[in-house]
GROMACS .gro file of C-alpha atoms in nm:
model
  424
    1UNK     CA    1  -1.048  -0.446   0.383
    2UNK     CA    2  -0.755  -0.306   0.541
    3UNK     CA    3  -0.743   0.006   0.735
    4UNK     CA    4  -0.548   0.207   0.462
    5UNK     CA    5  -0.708   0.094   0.177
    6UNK     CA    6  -1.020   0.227   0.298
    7UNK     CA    7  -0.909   0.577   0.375
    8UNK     CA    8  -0.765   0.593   0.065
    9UNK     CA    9  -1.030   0.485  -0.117
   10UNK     CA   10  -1.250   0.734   0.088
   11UNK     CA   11  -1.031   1.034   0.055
   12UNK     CA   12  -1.087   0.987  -0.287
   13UNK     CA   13  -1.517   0.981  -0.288
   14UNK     CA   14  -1.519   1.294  -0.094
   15UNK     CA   15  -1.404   1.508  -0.351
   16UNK     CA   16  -1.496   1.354  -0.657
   17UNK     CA   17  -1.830   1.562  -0.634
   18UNK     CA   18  -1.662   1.871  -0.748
   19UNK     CA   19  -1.400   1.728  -1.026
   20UNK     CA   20  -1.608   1.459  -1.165
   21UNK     CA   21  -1.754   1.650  -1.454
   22UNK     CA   22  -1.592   2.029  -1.450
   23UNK     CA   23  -1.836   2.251  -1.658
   24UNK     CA   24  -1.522   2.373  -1.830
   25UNK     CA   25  -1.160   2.230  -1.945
   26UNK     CA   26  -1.045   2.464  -1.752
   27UNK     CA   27  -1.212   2.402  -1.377
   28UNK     CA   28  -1.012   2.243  -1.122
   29UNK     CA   29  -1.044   2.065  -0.849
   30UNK     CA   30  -1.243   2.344  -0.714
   31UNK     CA   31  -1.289   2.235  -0.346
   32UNK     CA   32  -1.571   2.526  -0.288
   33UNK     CA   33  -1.883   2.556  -0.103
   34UNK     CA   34  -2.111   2.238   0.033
   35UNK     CA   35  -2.014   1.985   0.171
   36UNK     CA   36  -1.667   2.033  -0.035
   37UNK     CA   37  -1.553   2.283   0.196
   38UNK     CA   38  -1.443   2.030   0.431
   39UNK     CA   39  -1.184   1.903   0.156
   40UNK     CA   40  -1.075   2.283   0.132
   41UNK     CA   41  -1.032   2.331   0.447
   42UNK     CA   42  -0.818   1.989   0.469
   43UNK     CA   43  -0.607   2.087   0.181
   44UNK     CA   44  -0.532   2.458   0.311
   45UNK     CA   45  -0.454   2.298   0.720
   46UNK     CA   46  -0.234   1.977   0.629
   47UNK     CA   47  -0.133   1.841   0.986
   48UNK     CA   48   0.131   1.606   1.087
   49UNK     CA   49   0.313   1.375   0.822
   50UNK     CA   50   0.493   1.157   1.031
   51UNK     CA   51   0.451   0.877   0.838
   52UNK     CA   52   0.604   1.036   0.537
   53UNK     CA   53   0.840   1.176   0.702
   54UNK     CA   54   0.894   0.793   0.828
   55UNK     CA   55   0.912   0.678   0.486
   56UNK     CA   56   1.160   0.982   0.354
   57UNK     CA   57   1.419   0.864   0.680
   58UNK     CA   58   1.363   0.511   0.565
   59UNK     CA   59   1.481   0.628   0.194
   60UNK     CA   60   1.791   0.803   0.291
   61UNK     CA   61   1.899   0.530   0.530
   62UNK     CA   62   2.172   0.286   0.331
   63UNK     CA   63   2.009  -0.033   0.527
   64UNK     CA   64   1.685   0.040   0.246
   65UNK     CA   65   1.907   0.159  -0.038
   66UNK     CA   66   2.050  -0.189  -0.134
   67UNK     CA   67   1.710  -0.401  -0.050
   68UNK     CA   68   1.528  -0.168  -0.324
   69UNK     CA   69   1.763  -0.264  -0.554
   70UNK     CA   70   1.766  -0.665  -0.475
   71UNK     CA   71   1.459  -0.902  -0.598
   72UNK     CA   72   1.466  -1.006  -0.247
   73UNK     CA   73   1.491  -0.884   0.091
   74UNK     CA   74   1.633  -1.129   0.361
   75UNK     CA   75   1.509  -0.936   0.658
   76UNK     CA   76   1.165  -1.022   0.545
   77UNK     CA   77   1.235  -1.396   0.531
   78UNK     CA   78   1.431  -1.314   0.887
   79UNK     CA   79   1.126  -1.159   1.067
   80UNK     CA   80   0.922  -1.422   0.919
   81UNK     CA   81   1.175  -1.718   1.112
   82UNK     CA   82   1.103  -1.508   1.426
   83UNK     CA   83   0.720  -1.481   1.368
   84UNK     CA   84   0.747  -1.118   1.341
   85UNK     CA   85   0.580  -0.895   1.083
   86UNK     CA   86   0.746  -0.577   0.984
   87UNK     CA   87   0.485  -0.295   0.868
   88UNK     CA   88   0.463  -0.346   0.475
   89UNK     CA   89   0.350   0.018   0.410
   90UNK     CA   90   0.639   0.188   0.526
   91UNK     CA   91   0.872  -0.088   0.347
   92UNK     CA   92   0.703  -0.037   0.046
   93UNK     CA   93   0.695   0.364   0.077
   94UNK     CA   94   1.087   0.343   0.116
   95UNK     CA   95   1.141   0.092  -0.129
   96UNK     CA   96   0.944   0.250  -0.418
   97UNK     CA   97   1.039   0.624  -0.323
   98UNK     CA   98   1.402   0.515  -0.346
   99UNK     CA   99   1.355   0.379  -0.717
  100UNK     CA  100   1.083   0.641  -0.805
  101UNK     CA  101   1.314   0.897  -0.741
  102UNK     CA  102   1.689   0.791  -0.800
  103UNK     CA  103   1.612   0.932  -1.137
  104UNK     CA  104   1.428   1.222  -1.073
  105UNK     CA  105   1.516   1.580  -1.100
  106UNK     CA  106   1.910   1.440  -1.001
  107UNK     CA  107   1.795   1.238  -0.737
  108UNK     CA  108   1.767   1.565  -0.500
  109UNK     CA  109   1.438   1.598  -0.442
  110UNK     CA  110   1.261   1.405  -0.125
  111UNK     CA  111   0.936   1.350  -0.285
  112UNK     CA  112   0.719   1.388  -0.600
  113UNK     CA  113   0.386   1.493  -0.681
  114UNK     CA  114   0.294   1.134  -0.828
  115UNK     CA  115   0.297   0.921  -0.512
  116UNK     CA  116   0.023   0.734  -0.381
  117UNK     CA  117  -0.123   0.873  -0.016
  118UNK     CA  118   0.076   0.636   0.166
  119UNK     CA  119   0.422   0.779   0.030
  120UNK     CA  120   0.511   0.529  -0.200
  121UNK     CA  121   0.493   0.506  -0.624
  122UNK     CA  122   0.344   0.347  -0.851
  123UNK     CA  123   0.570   0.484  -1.134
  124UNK     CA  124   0.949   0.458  -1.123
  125UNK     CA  125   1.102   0.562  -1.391
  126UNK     CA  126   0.977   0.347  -1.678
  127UNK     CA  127   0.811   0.087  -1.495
  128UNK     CA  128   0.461   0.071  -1.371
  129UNK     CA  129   0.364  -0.121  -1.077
  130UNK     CA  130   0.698  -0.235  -0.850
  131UNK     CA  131   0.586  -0.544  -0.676
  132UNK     CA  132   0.324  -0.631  -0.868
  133UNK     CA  133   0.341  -1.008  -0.881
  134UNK     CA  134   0.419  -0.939  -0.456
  135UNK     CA  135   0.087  -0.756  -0.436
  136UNK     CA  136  -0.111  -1.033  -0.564
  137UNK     CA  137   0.030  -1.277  -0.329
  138UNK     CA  138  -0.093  -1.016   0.002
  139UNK     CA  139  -0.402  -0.964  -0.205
  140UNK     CA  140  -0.528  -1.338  -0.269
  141UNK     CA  141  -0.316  -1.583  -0.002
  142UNK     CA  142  -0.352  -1.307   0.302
  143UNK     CA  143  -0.619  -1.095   0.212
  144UNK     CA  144  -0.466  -0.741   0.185
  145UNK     CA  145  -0.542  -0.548  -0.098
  146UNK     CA  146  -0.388  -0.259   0.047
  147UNK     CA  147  -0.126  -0.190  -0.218
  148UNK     CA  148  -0.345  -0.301  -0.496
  149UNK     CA  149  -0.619  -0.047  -0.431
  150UNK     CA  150  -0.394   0.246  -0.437
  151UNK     CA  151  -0.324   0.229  -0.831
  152UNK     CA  152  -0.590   0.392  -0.993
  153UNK     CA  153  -0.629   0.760  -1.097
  154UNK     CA  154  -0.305   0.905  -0.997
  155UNK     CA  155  -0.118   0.668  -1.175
  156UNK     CA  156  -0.312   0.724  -1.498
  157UNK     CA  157  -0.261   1.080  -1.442
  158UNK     CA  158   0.112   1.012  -1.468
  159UNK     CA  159   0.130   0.823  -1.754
  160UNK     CA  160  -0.026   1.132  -1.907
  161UNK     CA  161   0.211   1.387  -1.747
  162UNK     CA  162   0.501   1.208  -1.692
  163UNK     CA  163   0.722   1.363  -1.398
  164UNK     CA  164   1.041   1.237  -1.603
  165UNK     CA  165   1.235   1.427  -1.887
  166UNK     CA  166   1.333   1.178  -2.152
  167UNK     CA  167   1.732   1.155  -2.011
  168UNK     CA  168   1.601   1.057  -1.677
  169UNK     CA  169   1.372   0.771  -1.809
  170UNK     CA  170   1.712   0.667  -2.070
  171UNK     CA  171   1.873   0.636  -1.730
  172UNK     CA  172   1.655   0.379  -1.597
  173UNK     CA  173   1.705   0.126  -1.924
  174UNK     CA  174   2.083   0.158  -1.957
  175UNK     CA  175   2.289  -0.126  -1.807
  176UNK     CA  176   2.481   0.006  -1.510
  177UNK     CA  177   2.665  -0.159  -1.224
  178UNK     CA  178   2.650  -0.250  -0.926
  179UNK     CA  179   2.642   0.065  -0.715
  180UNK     CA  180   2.467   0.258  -1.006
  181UNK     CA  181   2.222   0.549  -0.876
  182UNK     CA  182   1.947   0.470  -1.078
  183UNK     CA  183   1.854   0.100  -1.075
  184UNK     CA  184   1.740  -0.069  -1.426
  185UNK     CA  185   1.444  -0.096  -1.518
  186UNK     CA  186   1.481  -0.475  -1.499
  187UNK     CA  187   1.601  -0.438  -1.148
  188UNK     CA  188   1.316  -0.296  -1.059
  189UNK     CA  189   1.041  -0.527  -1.255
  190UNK     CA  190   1.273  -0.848  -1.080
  191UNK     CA  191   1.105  -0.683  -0.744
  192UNK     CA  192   0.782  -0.800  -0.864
  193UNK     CA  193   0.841  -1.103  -0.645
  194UNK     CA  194   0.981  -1.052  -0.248
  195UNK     CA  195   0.912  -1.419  -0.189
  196UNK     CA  196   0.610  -1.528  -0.374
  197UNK     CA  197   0.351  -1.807  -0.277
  198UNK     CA  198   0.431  -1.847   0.105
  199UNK     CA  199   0.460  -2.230   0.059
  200UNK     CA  200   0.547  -2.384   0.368
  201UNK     CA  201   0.340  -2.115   0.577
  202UNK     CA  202   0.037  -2.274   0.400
  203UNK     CA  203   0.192  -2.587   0.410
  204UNK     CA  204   0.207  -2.513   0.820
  205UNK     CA  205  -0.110  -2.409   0.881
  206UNK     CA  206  -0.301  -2.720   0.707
  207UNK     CA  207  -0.044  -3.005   0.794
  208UNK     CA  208  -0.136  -3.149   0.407
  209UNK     CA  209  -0.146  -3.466   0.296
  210UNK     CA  210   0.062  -3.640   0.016
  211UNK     CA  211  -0.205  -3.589  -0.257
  212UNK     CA  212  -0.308  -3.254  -0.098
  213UNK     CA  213   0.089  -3.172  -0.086
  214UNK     CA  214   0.143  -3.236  -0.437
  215UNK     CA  215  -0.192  -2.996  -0.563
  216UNK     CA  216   0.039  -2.742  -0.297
  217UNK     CA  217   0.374  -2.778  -0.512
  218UNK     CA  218   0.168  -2.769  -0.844
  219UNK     CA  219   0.017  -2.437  -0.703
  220UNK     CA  220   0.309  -2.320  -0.617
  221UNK     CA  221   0.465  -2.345  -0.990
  222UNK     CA  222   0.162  -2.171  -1.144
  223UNK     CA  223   0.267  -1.891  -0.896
  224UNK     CA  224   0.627  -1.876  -1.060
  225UNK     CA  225   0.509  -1.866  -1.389
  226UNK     CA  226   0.249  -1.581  -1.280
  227UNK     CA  227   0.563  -1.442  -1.150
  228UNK     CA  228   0.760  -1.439  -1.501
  229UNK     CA  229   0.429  -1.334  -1.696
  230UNK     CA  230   0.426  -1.016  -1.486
  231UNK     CA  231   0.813  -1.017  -1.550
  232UNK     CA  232   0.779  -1.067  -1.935
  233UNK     CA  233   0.562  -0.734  -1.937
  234UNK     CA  234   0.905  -0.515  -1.811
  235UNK     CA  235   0.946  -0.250  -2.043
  236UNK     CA  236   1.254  -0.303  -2.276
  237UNK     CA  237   1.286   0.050  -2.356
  238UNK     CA  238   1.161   0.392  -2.269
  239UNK     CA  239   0.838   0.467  -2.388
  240UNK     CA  240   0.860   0.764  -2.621
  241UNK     CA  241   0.510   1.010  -2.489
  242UNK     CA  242   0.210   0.954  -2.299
  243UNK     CA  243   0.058   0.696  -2.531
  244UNK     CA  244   0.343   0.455  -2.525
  245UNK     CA  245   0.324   0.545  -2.091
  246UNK     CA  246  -0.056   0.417  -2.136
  247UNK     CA  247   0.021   0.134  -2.319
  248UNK     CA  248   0.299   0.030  -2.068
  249UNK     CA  249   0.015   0.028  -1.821
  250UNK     CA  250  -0.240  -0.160  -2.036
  251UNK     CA  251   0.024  -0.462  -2.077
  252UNK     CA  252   0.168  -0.448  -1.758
  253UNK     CA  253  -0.227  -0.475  -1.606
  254UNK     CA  254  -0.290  -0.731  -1.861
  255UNK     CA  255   0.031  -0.950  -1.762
  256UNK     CA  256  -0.148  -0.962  -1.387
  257UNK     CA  257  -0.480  -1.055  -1.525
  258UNK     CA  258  -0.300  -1.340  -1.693
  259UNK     CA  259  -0.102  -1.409  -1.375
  260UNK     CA  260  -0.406  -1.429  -1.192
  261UNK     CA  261  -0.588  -1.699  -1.458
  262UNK     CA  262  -0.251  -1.885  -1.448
  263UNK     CA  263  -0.263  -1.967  -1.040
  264UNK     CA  264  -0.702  -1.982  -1.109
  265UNK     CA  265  -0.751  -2.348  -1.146
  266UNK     CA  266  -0.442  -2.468  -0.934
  267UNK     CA  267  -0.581  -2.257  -0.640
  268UNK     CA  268  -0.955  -2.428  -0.646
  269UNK     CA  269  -0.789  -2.773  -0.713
  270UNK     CA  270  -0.568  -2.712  -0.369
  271UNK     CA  271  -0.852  -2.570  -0.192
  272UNK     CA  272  -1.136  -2.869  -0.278
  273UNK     CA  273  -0.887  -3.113  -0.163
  274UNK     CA  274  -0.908  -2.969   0.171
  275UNK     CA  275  -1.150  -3.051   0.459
  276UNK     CA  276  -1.330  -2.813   0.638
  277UNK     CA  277  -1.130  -2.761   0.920
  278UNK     CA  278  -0.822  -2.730   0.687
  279UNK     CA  279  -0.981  -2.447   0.502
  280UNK     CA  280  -1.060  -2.267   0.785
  281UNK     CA  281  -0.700  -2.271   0.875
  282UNK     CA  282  -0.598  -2.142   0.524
  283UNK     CA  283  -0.885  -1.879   0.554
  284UNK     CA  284  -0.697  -1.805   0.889
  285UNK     CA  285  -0.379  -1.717   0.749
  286UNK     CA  286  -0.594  -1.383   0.590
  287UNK     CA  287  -0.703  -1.333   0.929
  288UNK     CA  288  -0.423  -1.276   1.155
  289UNK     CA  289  -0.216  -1.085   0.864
  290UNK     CA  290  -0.522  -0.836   0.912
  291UNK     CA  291  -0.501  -0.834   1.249
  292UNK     CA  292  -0.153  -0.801   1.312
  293UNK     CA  293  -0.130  -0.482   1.062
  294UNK     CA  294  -0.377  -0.303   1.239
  295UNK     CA  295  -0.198  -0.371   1.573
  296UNK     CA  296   0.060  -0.214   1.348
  297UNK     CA  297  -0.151   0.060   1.256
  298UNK     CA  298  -0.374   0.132   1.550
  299UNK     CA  299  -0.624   0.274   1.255
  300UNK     CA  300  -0.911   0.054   1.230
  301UNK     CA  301  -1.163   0.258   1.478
  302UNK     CA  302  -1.085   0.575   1.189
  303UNK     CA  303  -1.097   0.330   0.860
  304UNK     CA  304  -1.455   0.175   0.994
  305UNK     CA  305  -1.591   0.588   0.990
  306UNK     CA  306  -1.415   0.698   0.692
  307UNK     CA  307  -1.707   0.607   0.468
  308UNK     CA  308  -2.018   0.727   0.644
  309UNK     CA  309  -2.240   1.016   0.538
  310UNK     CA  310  -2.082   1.215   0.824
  311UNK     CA  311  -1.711   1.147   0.815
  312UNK     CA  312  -1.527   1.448   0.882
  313UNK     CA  313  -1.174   1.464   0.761
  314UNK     CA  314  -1.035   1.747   0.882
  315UNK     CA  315  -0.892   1.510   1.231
  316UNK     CA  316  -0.774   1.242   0.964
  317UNK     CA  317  -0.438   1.312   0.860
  318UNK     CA  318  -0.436   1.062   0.593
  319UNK     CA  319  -0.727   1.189   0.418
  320UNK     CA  320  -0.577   1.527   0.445
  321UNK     CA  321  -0.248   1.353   0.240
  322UNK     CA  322  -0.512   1.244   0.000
  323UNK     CA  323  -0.627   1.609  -0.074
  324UNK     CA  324  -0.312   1.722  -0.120
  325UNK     CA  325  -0.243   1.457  -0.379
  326UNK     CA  326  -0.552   1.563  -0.596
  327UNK     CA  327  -0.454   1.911  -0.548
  328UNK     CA  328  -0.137   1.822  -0.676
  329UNK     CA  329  -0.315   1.626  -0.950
  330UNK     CA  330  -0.513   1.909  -1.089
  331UNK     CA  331  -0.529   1.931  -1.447
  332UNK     CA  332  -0.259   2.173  -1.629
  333UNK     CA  333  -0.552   2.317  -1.863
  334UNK     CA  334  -0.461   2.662  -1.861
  335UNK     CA  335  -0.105   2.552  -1.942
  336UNK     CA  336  -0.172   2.328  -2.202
  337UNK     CA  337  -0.413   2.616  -2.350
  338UNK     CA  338  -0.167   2.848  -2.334
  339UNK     CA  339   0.143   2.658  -2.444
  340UNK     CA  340  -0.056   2.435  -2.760
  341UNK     CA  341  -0.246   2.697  -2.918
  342UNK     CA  342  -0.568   2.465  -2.944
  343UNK     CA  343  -0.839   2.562  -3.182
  344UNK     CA  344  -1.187   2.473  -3.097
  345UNK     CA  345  -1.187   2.140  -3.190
  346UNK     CA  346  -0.889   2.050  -3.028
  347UNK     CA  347  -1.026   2.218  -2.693
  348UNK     CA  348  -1.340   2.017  -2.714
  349UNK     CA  349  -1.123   1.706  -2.757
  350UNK     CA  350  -0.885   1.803  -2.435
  351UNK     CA  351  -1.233   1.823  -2.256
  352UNK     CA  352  -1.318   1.480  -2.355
  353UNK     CA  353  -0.985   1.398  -2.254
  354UNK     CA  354  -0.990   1.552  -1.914
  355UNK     CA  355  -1.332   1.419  -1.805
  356UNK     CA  356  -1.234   1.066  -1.936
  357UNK     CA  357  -0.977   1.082  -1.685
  358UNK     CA  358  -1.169   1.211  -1.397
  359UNK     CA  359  -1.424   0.940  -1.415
  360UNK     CA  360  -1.180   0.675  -1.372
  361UNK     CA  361  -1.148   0.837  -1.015
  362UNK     CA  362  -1.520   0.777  -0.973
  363UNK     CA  363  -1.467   0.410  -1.115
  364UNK     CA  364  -1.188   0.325  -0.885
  365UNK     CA  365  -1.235   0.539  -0.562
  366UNK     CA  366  -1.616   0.363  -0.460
  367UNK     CA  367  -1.622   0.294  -0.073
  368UNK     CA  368  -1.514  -0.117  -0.060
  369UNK     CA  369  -1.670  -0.360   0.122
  370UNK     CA  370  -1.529  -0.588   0.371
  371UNK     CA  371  -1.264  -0.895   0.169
  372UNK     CA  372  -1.381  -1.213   0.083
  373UNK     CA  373  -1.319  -1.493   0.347
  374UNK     CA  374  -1.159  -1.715   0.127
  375UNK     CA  375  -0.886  -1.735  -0.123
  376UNK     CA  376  -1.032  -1.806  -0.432
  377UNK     CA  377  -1.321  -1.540  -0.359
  378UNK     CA  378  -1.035  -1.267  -0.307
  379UNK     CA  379  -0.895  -1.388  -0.616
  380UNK     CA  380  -1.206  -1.324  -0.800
  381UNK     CA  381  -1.228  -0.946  -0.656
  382UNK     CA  382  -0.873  -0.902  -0.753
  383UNK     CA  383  -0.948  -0.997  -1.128
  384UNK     CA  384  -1.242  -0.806  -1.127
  385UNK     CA  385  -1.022  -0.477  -1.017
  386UNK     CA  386  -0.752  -0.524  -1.249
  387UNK     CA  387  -0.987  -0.571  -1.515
  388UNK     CA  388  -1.200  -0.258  -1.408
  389UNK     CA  389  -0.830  -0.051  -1.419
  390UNK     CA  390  -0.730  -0.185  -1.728
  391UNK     CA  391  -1.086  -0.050  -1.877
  392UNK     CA  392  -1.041   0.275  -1.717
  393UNK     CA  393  -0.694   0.292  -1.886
  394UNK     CA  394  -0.808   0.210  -2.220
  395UNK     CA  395  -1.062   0.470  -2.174
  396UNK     CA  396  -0.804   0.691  -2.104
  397UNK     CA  397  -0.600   0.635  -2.416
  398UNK     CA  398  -0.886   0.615  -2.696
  399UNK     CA  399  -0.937   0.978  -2.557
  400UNK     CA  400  -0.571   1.083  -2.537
  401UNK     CA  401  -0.544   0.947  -2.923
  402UNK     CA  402  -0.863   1.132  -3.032
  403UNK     CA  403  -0.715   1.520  -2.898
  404UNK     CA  404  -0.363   1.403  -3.059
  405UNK     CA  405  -0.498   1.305  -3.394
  406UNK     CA  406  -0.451   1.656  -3.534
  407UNK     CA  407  -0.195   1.803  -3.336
  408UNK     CA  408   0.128   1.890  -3.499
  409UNK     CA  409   0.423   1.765  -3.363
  410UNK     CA  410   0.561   2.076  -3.237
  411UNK     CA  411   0.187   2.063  -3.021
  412UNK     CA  412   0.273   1.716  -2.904
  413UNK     CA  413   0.652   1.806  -2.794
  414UNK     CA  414   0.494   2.081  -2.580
  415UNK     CA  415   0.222   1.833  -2.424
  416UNK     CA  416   0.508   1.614  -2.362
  417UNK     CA  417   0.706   1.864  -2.154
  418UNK     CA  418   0.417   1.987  -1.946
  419UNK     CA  419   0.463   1.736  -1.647
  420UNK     CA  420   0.901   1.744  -1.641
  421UNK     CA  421   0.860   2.087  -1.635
  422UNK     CA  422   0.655   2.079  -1.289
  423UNK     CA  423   0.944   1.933  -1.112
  424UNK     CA  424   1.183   2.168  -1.209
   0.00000   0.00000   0.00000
């Protein structure tokens, strides 16, 4: 498990003690007392955010603007000629920040309150999940799951408050040119796939045989037509209020649990063919992508501590970036109380609601343990998370439609306008 994913993940289990189940609606993430007072005292001393501030640089420069606009970036397959790997988490910060927020409050603000710790989104605009089918490929061929185990909470908090007044989500699905601000929202879904199955690198690294060749190619189409299931999931339209957001998620999670069935059988039949010492090689490939990120990184010595008992993250500057995200994350109760006019049964639904949603934190923050060795077992672990997610999500929306089943329209206009209205 990569260095990232891990504090992530851990940033997450330190605090979920004190949000899990609020006694009220109304309680926040109260980081008080215990051993929460760490998080509080993380939260109110944020250090350094170089790497942000890396990733905002990397936004504004024009040599990022066009590539996060383009299916495919030809540095990567340039750096890969030269045997070079650039650092994928400040590529994808840059890449998804520039999309995220092209369409956001004019375009003029440098960040937003729904990013993932590591500075990049996994909303933009209308779409959920950039890269997806890309993420799948790290996660299964070479055994990072970094990007994949950042979608969880956050993002489901987003779908219920979107950051994006209606014109700036119509913005996203209009057909525009060329040099157009906001990219499409098929633009963005075509950057599911940066390069795909990494064919002749696997092809390099087990010198295959004809018949062992051909299970390669047949593995390789499976992956394209994972590729356009995860594509055929773009939304065509925006969605109209949180429940349509929620649903965009549930298909869009479903399209990669299909993706991942579609390359299934293919993978094992590749893999059997091989010999031992030609699986090794293939189990390799997982290896040194590991390896070489956290020569990237330097982070490993702080990811291997950051779930123990007595992991302090006041010196651990991405943990601290977690905080604030949560913080930023807290629940608008008294604003929805004050703005909806709930009676009690309404209020006891929007407690349902909220603690629905807090749990999924609980469900998809749990300290990992180290990846599978091999392909096929990653791919396993990967189905198993997406279908966890698209549980928590559908847990999520029973919830959301039980509080909105009474609520006038007038009520659901002002629960809509709730999360634009904190970017203003």
């Amino acid at each position: 498990m990569s260095g990232r994913m891990r504090l992530a993940l851990a940033g997450a289990a330190l605090v979920i003690g004190a949000v899990l189940l609020p006694d009220k609606a109304e309680a926040q993430f109260g980081l008080r007392g215990g051993p929460l007072g760490v998080a509080r005292f993380a939260v109110g001393h944020m250090m350094g955010m170089s790497r942000l501030r890396h990733s905002r640089m990397a936004v504004r420069g024009s040599r990022y603007r066009s590539a996060a606009l383009r299916s495919r970036d030809p540095r990567q397959d340039s750096r890969a000629e030269r045997g070079q790997l650039s650092n994928p988490y400040v590529m994808r910060a840059a890449l998804t920040a520039q999309a995220a927020l092209a369409g956001w409050q004019g375009g003029r603000k440098s960040q937003g309150w729904w990013r993932h710790p590591d500075g990049s989104y996994g909303w933009a605009g209308p779409v959920f999940w950039p890269f997806a089918h890309d993420d799948l490929t790290n996660a299964i061929i070479l055994g990072d799951a970094t990007s994949l185990s950042l979608y969880g909470y956050g993002d489901i908090y987003a779908a219920l408050f979107t950051p994006y007044a209606a014109k700036e989500l119509a913005a996203y699905t209009r057909s525009q040119g060329r040099r157009a601000r906001v990219p499409s929202a098929e633009t963005l879904c075509e950057a599911s796939d940066t390069g795909g199955l990494p064919v002749e690198r696997i092809a390099g690294a087990v010198q295959p045989n004809e018949l062992q060749r051909a299970a390669l190619d047949e593995l390789a189409s499976a992956w394209m037509a994972a590729a356009e299931a995860i594509g055929d999931a773009c939304p065509a339209q925006v969605p109209a209020d949180a429940a349509a957001r929620l649903g965009l998620m549930r298909e869009r999670i479903e399209a990669m649990i299909k993706a991942v069935e579609t390359v299934e059988a293919p993978l094992s039949k590749f893999v059997d063919l091989l010999n031992d010492e030609q699986k090794a090689k293939l189990n390799a490939l997982a290896n040194e992508r590991r390896a070489a990120l956290a020569a990237l990184q330097r982070k490993d010595s702080q990811a291997a501590a950051a779930c123990k008992p007595d992991y302090d993250p006041r010196y651990d500057v991405n943990a601290q970036r977690q905080y604030e995200q949560l913080v930023q994350q807290q629940w608008p109760a008294a604003d929805i109380a004050a703005t909806l006019h709930l009676d009690e049964v309404a209020r006891a639904r929007l407690e349902v609601l909220q603690g629905t949603a807090l749990r999924t934190m609980q469900k998809l923050s749990a300290c990992p343990t180290e990846p599978a060795a091999t392909a096929q077992a990653r791919l396993a672990a990967v189905k198993a998370r997406l279908q966890t997610l698209r549980e928590a999500v559908n847990g999520v929306a029973d919830a959301l439609d039980d509080f909105q089943a009474d609520l006038s329209d007038e009520q659901k206009a002002a629960f809509e306008a709730i999360g634009p209205k904190r970017g203003a």
